[in-house]
mmCIF file of C-alpha atoms in Angstrom:
data_model
loop_
_atom_site.group_PDB
_atom_site.id
_atom_site.type_symbol
_atom_site.label_atom_id
_atom_site.label_comp_id
_atom_site.label_asym_id
_atom_site.label_seq_id
_atom_site.Cartn_x
_atom_site.Cartn_y
_atom_site.Cartn_z
ATOM 1 C CA MET A 1 163.950 181.467 119.045
ATOM 2 C CA ALA A 2 164.060 178.644 121.553
ATOM 3 C CA ASN A 3 160.362 177.783 121.281
ATOM 4 C CA GLU A 4 160.449 176.801 117.589
ATOM 5 C CA VAL A 5 161.192 173.432 116.042
ATOM 6 C CA GLN A 6 161.538 173.003 112.304
ATOM 7 C CA ILE A 7 160.998 169.596 110.748
ATOM 8 C CA SER A 8 162.255 169.216 107.237
ATOM 9 C CA GLY A 9 161.851 166.909 104.262
ATOM 10 C CA ASP A 10 163.213 163.463 105.178
ATOM 11 C CA ILE A 11 161.213 162.945 108.378
ATOM 12 C CA LEU A 12 157.983 164.263 106.870
ATOM 13 C CA ARG A 13 158.389 162.080 103.786
ATOM 14 C CA GLY A 14 158.904 158.981 105.992
ATOM 15 C CA ILE A 15 155.875 159.810 108.122
ATOM 16 C CA GLY A 16 153.751 160.368 105.019
ATOM 17 C CA TRP A 17 154.863 157.037 103.557
ATOM 18 C CA LEU A 18 154.159 155.302 106.840
ATOM 19 C CA GLU A 19 150.633 156.749 107.016
ATOM 20 C CA SER A 20 149.789 155.662 103.489
ATOM 21 C CA GLU A 21 151.352 152.174 103.627
ATOM 22 C CA ALA A 22 150.710 151.129 107.253
ATOM 23 C CA PRO A 23 147.120 149.847 106.717
ATOM 24 C CA ARG A 24 148.328 147.580 103.917
ATOM 25 C CA TYR A 25 151.062 146.112 106.109
ATOM 26 C CA PHE A 26 148.727 145.655 109.073
ATOM 27 C CA LYS A 27 146.321 143.752 106.824
ATOM 28 C CA ARG A 28 149.220 141.656 105.554
ATOM 29 C CA ALA A 29 150.321 140.897 109.127
ATOM 30 C CA LEU A 30 146.794 139.824 110.089
ATOM 31 C CA THR A 31 146.499 137.673 106.972
ATOM 32 C CA ARG A 32 149.780 135.897 107.666
ATOM 33 C CA GLY A 33 148.779 135.281 111.282
ATOM 34 C CA ALA A 34 145.403 133.878 110.176
ATOM 35 C CA ILE A 35 147.112 131.551 107.698
ATOM 36 C CA VAL A 36 149.356 130.164 110.445
ATOM 37 C CA LEU A 37 146.336 129.480 112.668
ATOM 38 C CA LYS A 38 144.343 127.910 109.817
ATOM 39 C CA ASP A 39 147.222 125.595 108.905
ATOM 40 C CA ARG A 40 147.687 124.476 112.503
ATOM 41 C CA THR A 41 143.943 123.863 112.852
ATOM 42 C CA ARG A 42 143.899 121.764 109.676
ATOM 43 C CA GLN A 43 146.847 119.722 110.950
ATOM 44 C CA ASN A 44 145.109 119.116 114.280
ATOM 45 C CA LEU A 45 141.834 118.149 112.590
ATOM 46 C CA GLN A 46 143.669 115.731 110.300
ATOM 47 C CA SER A 47 145.474 114.128 113.248
ATOM 48 C CA VAL A 48 142.375 113.607 115.428
ATOM 49 C CA LEU A 49 139.980 112.801 112.569
ATOM 50 C CA PRO A 50 141.908 111.295 109.617
ATOM 51 C CA ALA A 51 138.766 111.029 107.446
ATOM 52 C CA SER A 52 138.318 114.819 107.521
ATOM 53 C CA SER A 53 140.102 115.217 104.193
ATOM 54 C CA ASN A 54 138.016 112.522 102.466
ATOM 55 C CA HIS A 55 135.126 113.546 100.253
ATOM 56 C CA ASN A 56 131.691 112.376 101.446
ATOM 57 C CA PRO A 57 129.316 111.709 98.526
ATOM 58 C CA LYS A 58 126.437 113.315 100.471
ATOM 59 C CA TYR A 59 128.183 116.706 100.494
ATOM 60 C CA ASN A 60 130.017 118.968 98.050
ATOM 61 C CA ASP A 61 133.071 119.502 100.252
ATOM 62 C CA THR A 62 135.225 118.022 103.002
ATOM 63 C CA LEU A 63 135.410 118.808 106.708
ATOM 64 C CA GLN A 64 138.769 120.521 106.110
ATOM 65 C CA ASP A 65 136.939 123.179 104.060
ATOM 66 C CA ALA A 66 135.102 124.343 107.210
ATOM 67 C CA ILE A 67 138.250 126.043 108.526
ATOM 68 C CA ARG A 68 137.961 129.557 107.179
ATOM 69 C CA ASN A 69 138.740 133.160 107.948
ATOM 70 C CA SER A 70 136.739 136.318 107.522
ATOM 71 C CA LYS A 71 137.663 139.184 105.268
ATOM 72 C CA VAL A 72 140.666 141.015 106.672
ATOM 73 C CA SER A 73 140.039 144.474 108.071
ATOM 74 C CA ILE A 74 142.718 146.900 109.252
ATOM 75 C CA ASP A 75 142.237 145.908 112.874
ATOM 76 C CA HIS A 76 140.861 142.345 112.912
ATOM 77 C CA VAL A 77 140.355 139.020 111.188
ATOM 78 C CA THR A 78 138.333 136.052 112.433
ATOM 79 C CA VAL A 79 139.389 132.430 111.969
ATOM 80 C CA HIS A 80 136.530 129.985 112.547
ATOM 81 C CA ILE A 81 135.421 126.383 112.017
ATOM 82 C CA LEU A 82 131.757 127.108 111.358
ATOM 83 C CA GLY A 83 131.985 126.344 107.644
ATOM 84 C CA THR A 84 129.812 127.780 104.923
ATOM 85 C CA ARG A 85 126.079 127.972 104.526
ATOM 86 C CA ASN A 86 126.209 126.959 100.867
ATOM 87 C CA SER A 87 123.688 124.504 99.533
ATOM 88 C CA GLY A 88 125.076 120.979 99.690
ATOM 89 C CA SER A 89 127.878 121.884 102.068
ATOM 90 C CA GLY A 90 128.588 119.536 104.961
ATOM 91 C CA THR A 91 131.040 121.796 106.744
ATOM 92 C CA TYR A 92 128.561 122.569 109.525
ATOM 93 C CA ARG A 93 129.444 119.162 111.024
ATOM 94 C CA THR A 94 132.868 120.389 112.116
ATOM 95 C CA ARG A 95 131.456 122.309 115.075
ATOM 96 C CA PHE A 96 130.031 119.071 116.482
ATOM 97 C CA PHE A 97 133.429 117.386 116.285
ATOM 98 C CA GLU A 98 135.026 120.340 118.092
ATOM 99 C CA GLY A 99 132.598 120.617 120.986
ATOM 100 C CA GLY A 100 130.776 117.290 120.985
ATOM 101 C CA THR A 101 127.027 116.956 121.075
ATOM 102 C CA LYS A 102 125.365 119.144 123.654
ATOM 103 C CA SER A 103 123.279 116.631 125.536
ATOM 104 C CA GLY A 104 125.730 113.820 124.987
ATOM 105 C CA THR A 105 123.278 111.285 123.593
ATOM 106 C CA ARG A 106 121.301 111.573 120.360
ATOM 107 C CA TYR A 107 118.047 109.903 119.403
ATOM 108 C CA GLN A 108 116.309 109.585 116.050
ATOM 109 C CA LYS A 109 112.653 110.552 116.425
ATOM 110 C CA THR A 110 111.457 110.356 112.817
ATOM 111 C CA ARG A 111 112.250 108.288 109.736
ATOM 112 C CA ASN A 112 111.174 109.300 106.226
ATOM 113 C CA GLY A 113 109.020 112.035 107.755
ATOM 114 C CA LYS A 114 107.062 109.675 110.000
ATOM 115 C CA ARG A 115 107.293 109.705 113.765
ATOM 116 C CA LEU A 116 108.832 106.582 115.309
ATOM 117 C CA LYS A 117 106.948 104.748 118.054
ATOM 118 C CA LYS A 118 110.149 104.284 120.009
ATOM 119 C CA LYS A 119 113.126 106.638 119.815
ATOM 120 C CA ARG A 120 116.222 105.074 118.267
ATOM 121 C CA TYR A 121 119.596 105.665 119.926
ATOM 122 C CA VAL A 122 122.116 106.941 117.362
ATOM 123 C CA GLY A 123 125.133 107.567 119.585
ATOM 124 C CA ARG A 124 126.974 110.624 120.755
ATOM 125 C CA LEU A 125 129.986 112.645 119.701
ATOM 126 C CA ASN A 126 132.764 113.356 122.166
ATOM 127 C CA ALA A 127 134.541 116.677 121.923
ATOM 128 C CA LEU A 128 137.824 116.498 119.994
ATOM 129 C CA GLY A 129 138.973 120.056 120.785
ATOM 130 C CA PHE A 130 141.205 120.406 117.708
ATOM 131 C CA PHE A 131 140.509 124.128 117.283
ATOM 132 C CA SER A 132 141.100 125.126 120.906
ATOM 133 C CA SER A 133 144.350 123.157 120.967
ATOM 134 C CA ALA A 134 145.441 124.859 117.734
ATOM 135 C CA ILE A 135 144.799 128.267 119.277
ATOM 136 C CA SER A 136 146.776 127.464 122.408
ATOM 137 C CA SER A 137 149.680 125.814 120.593
ATOM 138 C CA SER A 138 150.128 128.324 117.779
ATOM 139 C CA GLY A 139 149.418 131.576 119.645
ATOM 140 C CA SER A 140 153.062 132.587 119.997
ATOM 141 C CA GLU A 141 153.818 131.561 116.404
ATOM 142 C CA VAL A 142 150.981 133.769 115.133
ATOM 143 C CA ILE A 143 152.236 136.746 117.127
ATOM 144 C CA ASN A 144 155.815 136.213 115.940
ATOM 145 C CA THR A 145 154.687 136.054 112.310
ATOM 146 C CA MET A 146 152.741 139.276 112.695
ATOM 147 C CA GLN A 147 155.666 141.010 114.395
ATOM 148 C CA GLN A 148 158.020 139.973 111.595
ATOM 149 C CA THR A 149 155.656 141.455 109.015
ATOM 150 C CA ILE A 150 155.416 144.740 110.890
ATOM 151 C CA ASN A 151 159.216 144.809 111.281
ATOM 152 C CA GLU A 152 159.510 144.406 107.508
ATOM 153 C CA MET A 153 157.247 147.429 107.153
ATOM 154 C CA LEU A 154 159.412 149.502 109.478
ATOM 155 C CA ASP A 155 162.595 148.433 107.673
ATOM 156 C CA GLU A 156 161.077 149.475 104.370
ATOM 157 C CA ALA A 157 160.006 152.792 105.896
ATOM 158 C CA ASN A 158 163.566 153.401 107.036
ATOM 159 C CA LYS A 159 164.825 152.835 103.487
ATOM 160 C CA GLN A 160 162.507 155.556 102.172
#
C-alpha cells in the first residue's frame, strides 16, 4: 500500500539513543560554555584589578572566587559575579567593582557603633565593567564551544 511507511531497526535505535543521551550532552555543552565565560571574566577582573587574586586577611576568600555559575539544568545555566553568602566571605564586593557605587560618593556615618557629628567622606568606586566586557567579547566563543559539543554528540549518534 502507498500510504504505509515502515521504519526498521537502525533508525529507531539511533533515535532512542539520541533521546536518552541528548540531555547529558546539552548539559555538557552548557557547562563548557559557562567555563569559557567564567575564564574570560576572571581574566578581565585580573587585568582591571590586579589585587583581585590576593587574599585579604579580613575575608576567607578572594574577589576571583565571586565569579561563579549556577547548577546546570538541561536548558540553562547562570554565570554571575554576586559571590557567595557564606560567613566571612568578601565576594559581595565584586558587584561594586563591576557597577560602581550607586550614588557615586560614600560617607561614613558611624564609627564603633556611635553616630558621627559630621559625616566623613570615604570616596567612591567607578564602574570597571569587567563582566559586561567579558560577555560581549566571549559571546561568539561560548556559542562556538557549545556548537562543537553538540556536533560531537551528533557524530557519536551517527556511529551508533
